[in-house]
Every structure is written in C-alpha cells, then in structure tokens.
PDB file of C-alpha atoms in Angstrom:
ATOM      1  CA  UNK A   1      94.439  49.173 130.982  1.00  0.00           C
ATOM      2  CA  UNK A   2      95.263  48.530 134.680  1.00  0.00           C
ATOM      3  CA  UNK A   3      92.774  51.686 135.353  1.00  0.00           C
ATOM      4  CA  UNK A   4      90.293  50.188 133.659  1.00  0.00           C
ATOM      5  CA  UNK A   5      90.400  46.734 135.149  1.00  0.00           C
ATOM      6  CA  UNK A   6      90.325  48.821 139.059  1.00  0.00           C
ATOM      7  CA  UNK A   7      87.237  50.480 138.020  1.00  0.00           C
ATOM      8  CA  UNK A   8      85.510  47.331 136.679  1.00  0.00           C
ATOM      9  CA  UNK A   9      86.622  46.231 140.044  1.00  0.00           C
ATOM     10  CA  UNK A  10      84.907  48.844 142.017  1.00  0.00           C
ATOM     11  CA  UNK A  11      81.844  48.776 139.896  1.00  0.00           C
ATOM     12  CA  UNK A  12      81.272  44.649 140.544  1.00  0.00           C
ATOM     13  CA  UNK A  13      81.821  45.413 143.737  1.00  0.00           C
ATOM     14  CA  UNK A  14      79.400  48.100 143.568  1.00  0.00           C
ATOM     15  CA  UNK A  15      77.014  45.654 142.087  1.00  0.00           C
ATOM     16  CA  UNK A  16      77.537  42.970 144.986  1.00  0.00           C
ATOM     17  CA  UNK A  17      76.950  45.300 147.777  1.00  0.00           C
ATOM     18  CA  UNK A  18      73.803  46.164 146.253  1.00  0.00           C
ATOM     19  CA  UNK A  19      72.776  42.830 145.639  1.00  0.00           C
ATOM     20  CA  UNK A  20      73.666  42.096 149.274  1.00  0.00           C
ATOM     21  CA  UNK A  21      71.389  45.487 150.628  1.00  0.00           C
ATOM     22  CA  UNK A  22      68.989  43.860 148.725  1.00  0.00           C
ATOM     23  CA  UNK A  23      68.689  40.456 149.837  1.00  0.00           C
ATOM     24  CA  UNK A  24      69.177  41.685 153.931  1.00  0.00           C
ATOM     25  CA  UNK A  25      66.272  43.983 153.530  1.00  0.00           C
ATOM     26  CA  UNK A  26      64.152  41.484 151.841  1.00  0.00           C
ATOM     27  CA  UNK A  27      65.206  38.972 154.613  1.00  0.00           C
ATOM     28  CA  UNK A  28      64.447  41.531 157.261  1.00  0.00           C
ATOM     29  CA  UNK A  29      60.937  42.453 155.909  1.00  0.00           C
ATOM     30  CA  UNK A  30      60.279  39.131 155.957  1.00  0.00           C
ATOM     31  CA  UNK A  31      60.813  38.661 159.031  1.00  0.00           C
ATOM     32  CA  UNK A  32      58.682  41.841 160.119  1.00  0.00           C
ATOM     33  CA  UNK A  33      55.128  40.414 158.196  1.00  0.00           C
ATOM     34  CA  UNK A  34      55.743  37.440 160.510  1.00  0.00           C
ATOM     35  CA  UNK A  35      52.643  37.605 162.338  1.00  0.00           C
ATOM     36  CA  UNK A  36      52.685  34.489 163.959  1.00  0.00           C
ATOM     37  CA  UNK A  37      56.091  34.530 165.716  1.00  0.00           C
ATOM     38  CA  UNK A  38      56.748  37.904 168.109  1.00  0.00           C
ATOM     39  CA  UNK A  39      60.788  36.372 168.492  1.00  0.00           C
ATOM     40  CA  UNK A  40      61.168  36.449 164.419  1.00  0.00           C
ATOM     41  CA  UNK A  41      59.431  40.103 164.482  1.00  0.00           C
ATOM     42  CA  UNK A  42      62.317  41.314 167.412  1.00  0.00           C
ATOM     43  CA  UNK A  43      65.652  39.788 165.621  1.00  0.00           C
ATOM     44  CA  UNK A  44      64.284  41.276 162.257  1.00  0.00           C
ATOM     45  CA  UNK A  45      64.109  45.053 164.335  1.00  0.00           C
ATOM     46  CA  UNK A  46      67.418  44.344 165.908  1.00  0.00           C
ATOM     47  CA  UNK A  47      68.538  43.499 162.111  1.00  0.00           C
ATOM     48  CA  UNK A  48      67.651  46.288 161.107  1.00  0.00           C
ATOM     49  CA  UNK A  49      68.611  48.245 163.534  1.00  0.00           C
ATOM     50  CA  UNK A  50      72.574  46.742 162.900  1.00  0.00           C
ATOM     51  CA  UNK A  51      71.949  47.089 159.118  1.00  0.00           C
ATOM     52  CA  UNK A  52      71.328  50.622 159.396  1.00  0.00           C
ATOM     53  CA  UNK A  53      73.780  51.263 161.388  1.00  0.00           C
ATOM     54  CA  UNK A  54      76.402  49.659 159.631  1.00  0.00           C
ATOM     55  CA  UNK A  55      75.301  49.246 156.150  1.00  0.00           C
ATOM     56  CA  UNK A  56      74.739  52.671 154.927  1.00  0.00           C
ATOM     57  CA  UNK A  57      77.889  53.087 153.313  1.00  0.00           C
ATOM     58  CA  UNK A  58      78.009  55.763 151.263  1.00  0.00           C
ATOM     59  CA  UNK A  59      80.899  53.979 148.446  1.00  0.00           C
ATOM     60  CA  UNK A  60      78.626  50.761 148.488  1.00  0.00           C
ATOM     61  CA  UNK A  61      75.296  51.871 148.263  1.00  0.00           C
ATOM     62  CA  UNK A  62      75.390  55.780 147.071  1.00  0.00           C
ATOM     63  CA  UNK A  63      71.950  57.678 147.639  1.00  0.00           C
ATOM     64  CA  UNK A  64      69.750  55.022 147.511  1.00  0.00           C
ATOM     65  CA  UNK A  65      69.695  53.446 150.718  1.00  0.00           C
ATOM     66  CA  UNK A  66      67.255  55.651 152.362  1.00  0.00           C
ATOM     67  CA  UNK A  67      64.754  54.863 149.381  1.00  0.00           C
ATOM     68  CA  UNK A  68      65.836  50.948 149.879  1.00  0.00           C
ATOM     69  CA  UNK A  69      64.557  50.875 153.815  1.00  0.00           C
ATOM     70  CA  UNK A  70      61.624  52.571 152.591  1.00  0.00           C
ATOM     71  CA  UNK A  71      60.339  49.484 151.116  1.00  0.00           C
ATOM     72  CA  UNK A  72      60.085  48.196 154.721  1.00  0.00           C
ATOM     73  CA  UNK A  73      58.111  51.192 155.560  1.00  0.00           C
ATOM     74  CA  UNK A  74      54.560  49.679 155.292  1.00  0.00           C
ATOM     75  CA  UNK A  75      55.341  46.536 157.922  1.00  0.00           C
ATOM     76  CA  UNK A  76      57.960  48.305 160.387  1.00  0.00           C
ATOM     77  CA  UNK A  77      55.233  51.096 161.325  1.00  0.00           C
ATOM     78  CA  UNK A  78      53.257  48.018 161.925  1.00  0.00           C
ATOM     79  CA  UNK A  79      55.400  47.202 164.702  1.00  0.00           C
ATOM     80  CA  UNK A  80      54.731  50.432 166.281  1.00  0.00           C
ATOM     81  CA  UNK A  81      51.493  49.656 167.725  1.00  0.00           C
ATOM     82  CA  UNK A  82      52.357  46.196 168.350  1.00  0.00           C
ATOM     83  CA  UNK A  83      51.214  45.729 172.299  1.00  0.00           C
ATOM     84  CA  UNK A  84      53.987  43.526 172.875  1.00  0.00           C
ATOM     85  CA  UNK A  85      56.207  46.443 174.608  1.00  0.00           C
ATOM     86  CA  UNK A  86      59.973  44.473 173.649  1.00  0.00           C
ATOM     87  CA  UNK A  87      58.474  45.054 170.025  1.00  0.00           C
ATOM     88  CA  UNK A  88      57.920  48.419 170.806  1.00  0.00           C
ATOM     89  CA  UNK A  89      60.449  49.460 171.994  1.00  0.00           C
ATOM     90  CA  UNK A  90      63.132  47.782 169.739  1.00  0.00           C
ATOM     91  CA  UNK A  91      60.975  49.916 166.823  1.00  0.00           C
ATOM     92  CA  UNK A  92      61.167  52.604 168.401  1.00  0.00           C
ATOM     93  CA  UNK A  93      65.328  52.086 169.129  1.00  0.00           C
ATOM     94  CA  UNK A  94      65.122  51.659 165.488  1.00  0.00           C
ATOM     95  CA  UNK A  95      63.379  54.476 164.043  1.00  0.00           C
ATOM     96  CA  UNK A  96      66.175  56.914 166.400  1.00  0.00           C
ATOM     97  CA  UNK A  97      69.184  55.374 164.468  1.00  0.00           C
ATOM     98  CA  UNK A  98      67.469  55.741 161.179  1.00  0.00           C
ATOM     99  CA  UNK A  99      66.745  58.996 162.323  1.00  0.00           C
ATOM    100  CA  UNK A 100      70.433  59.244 162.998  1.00  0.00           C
ATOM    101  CA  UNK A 101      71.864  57.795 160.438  1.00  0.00           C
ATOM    102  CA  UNK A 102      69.701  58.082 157.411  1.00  0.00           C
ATOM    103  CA  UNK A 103      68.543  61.836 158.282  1.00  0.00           C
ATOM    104  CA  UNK A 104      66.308  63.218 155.157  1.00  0.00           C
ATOM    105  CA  UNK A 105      66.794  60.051 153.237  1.00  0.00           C
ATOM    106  CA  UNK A 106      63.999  58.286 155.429  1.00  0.00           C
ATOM    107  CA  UNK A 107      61.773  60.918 154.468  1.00  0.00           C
ATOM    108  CA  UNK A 108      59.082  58.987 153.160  1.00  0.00           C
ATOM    109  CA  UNK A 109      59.081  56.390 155.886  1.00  0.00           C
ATOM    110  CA  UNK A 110      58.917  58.724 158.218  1.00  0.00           C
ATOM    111  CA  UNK A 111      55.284  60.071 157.034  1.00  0.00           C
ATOM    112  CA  UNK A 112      54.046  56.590 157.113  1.00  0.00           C
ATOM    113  CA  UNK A 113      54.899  56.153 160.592  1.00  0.00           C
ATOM    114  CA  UNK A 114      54.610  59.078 162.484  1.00  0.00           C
ATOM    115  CA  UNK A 115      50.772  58.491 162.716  1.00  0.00           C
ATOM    116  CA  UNK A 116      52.051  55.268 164.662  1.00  0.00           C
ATOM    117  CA  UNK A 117      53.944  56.893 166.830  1.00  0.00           C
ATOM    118  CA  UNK A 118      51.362  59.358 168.088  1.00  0.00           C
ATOM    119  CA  UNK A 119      49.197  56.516 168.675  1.00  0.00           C
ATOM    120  CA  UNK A 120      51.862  54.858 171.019  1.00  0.00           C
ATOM    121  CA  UNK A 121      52.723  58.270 172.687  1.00  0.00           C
ATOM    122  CA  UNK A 122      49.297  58.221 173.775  1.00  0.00           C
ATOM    123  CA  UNK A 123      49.040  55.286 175.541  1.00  0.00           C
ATOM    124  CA  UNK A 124      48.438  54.286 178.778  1.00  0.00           C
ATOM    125  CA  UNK A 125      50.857  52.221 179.279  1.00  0.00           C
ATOM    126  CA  UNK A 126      54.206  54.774 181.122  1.00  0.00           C
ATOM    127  CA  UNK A 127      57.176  52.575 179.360  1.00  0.00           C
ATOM    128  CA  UNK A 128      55.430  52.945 175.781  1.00  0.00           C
ATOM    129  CA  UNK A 129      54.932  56.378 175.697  1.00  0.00           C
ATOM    130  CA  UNK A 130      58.490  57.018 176.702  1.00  0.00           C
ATOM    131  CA  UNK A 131      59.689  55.095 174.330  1.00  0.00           C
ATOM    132  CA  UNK A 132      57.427  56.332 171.690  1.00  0.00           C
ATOM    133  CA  UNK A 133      58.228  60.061 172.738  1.00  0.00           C
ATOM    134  CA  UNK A 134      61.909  59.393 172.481  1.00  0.00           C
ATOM    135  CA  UNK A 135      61.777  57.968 169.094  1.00  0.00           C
ATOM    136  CA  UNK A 136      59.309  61.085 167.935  1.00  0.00           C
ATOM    137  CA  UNK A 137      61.729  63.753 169.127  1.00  0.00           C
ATOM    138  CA  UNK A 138      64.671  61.610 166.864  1.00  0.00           C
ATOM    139  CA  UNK A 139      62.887  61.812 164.191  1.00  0.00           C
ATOM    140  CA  UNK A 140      61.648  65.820 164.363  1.00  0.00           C
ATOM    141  CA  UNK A 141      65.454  66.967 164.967  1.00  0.00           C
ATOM    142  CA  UNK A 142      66.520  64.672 162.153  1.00  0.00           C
ATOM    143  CA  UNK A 143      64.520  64.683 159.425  1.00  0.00           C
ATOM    144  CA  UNK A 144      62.982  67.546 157.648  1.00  0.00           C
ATOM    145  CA  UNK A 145      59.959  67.314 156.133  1.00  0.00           C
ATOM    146  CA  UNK A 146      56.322  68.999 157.032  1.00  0.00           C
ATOM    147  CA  UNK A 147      54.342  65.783 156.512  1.00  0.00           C
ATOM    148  CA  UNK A 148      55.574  64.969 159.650  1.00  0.00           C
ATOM    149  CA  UNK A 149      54.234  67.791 161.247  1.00  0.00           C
ATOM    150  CA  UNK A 150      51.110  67.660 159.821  1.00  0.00           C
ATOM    151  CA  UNK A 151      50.156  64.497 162.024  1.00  0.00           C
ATOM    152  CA  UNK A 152      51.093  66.209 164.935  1.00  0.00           C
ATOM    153  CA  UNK A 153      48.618  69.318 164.107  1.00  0.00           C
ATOM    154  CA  UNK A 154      45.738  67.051 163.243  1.00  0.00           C
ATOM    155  CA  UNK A 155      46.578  65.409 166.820  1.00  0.00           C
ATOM    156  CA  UNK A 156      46.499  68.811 168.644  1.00  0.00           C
ATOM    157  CA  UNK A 157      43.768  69.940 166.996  1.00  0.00           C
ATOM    158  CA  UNK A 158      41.440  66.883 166.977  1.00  0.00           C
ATOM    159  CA  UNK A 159      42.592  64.902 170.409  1.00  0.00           C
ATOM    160  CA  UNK A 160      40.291  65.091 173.575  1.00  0.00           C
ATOM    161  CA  UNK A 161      43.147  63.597 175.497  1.00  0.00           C
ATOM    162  CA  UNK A 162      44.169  65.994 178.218  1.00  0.00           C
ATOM    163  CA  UNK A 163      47.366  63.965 178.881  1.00  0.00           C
ATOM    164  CA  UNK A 164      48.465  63.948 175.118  1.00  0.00           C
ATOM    165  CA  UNK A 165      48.141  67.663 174.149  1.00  0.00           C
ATOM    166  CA  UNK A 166      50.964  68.533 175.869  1.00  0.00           C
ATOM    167  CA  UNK A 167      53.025  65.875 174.619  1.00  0.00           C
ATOM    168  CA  UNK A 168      51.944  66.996 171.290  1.00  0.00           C
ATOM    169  CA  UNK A 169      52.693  70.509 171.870  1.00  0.00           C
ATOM    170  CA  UNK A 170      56.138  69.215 173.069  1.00  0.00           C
ATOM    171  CA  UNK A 171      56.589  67.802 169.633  1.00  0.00           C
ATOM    172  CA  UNK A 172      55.683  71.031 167.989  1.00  0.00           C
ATOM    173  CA  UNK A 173      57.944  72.943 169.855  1.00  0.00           C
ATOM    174  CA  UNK A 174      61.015  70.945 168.944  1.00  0.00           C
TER     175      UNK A 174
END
C-alpha cells in the first residue's frame, strides 16, 4: 500500500510539473507575439532562455519538452529578424542553450528558424551577424537533422552576396 501511495505521489507530481511547463510556455509565447512592446518581447527571450535551462528536467517532463518549446517555434524565429539588435541577440543567446540543452529534441524548431538566421548572418549590421553566426554554429554541432542544411545549400547556391558565401560555406563545413 505505502508503494502505491509514493507512486501516486510521483505521478501528481508528474502531472503538476507538466501543468506548470505548460502554463510558462504559454506565458512566454505570449509575451513573444507582443508586437507592440520590444521590453515584454526581451523578458519573454530571457524567460525562456532560464526555462530552458532549468526546466528540462528529465523526471518532470520526460521526452516531451523539446516538442513543448516547439509550439513557440512560429513567434521566437520571429524575433530573429527583429532590427532591434538587444532582441537579436537575446534570440540568438537563446537558440545556443536550446541548442545545448535540448540537442535533437528541438529538431523541428530548428528548421523553422534556420532560414532566420541566415537572413541575420547576412546583414550589414557587424554585431548581428556575429551574433547570428554564433547561434548558427550552436545549432549545426547540436542538432542533427538535414533540413537544416538544406537552407544553407539553397543560400550558397542562390546568394549573390560575396560577403555571405563564405559564411555559408563556414556553416557547411562545420
């Protein structure tokens, strides 16, 4: 009996910490489709940033995390071509510790914003492109999948830019 009472424990608990995942990322993708407030759009990054870093608990939230921040995958690549460069640049802090942390689980998020990022890595703009580069080389070494390539080809093959097929190349080399 006392087993079973620990495991009804542990499955409540269960139950709790996925009703929690789910009301932070709901709150935090709220706060990214804020178009009218830049501030609200940074704390919800950082948020995520902190959630990811410390919420993907395997005991609490088994497997499904990764397919839980892919809900948020449609308005944080958004953020990535946002010209405001402290929104930048906390997305692109934030796709290197999912990167990190999340690894093959972020699959799917990573195909919707890896367009994004090439678009930032070809800027103009020096501090963008770093940051953009940075957060592209994260997310090459640490999650496998070929849709993510297959942006960079297109880019290679299809760019006029002569600073950005080298960058590119960089990419394909990693």
């Amino acid at each position: 009996r006392r087993g079973r009472t620990e495991e009804r424990n542990k499955e409540m608990a269960s139950y709790a910490s996925k009703d929690h995942v789910g009301r932070a990322l709901s709150q935090i993708n709220a706060g990214l489709k804020n178009d009218r407030d830049w501030k609200k759009r940074y704390k919800a990054l950082e948020d995520l940033e902190k959630f990811v870093q410390g919420g993907a608990d395997e005991d609490a939230f088994p497997g499904n995390f990764g397919a839980c921040v892919t809900d948020l995958k449609i308005s944080f690549a958004t953020q990535l071509v946002d010209l405001r460069s402290e929104i930048l640049r906390q997305a692109c802090r934030c796709v290197s510790v999912m990167a990190e942390v999340l690894g093959d689980q972020m699959r799917g998020m990573a195909t919707a914003m890896m367009p994004n990022l090439l678009a930032a890595a070809s800027t103009v703009n020096k501090v963008i492109r770093g940051y953009a580069i940075t957060a592209t080389h994260n997310l090459i070494e640490n999650v496998s999948s070929k849709n993510i390539i297959l942006p960079i080809i297109s880019t290679v093959r299809e760019t006029k830019s002569k600073q950005m097929r080298p960058i590119v190349m960089e990419f394909l080399e990693a």
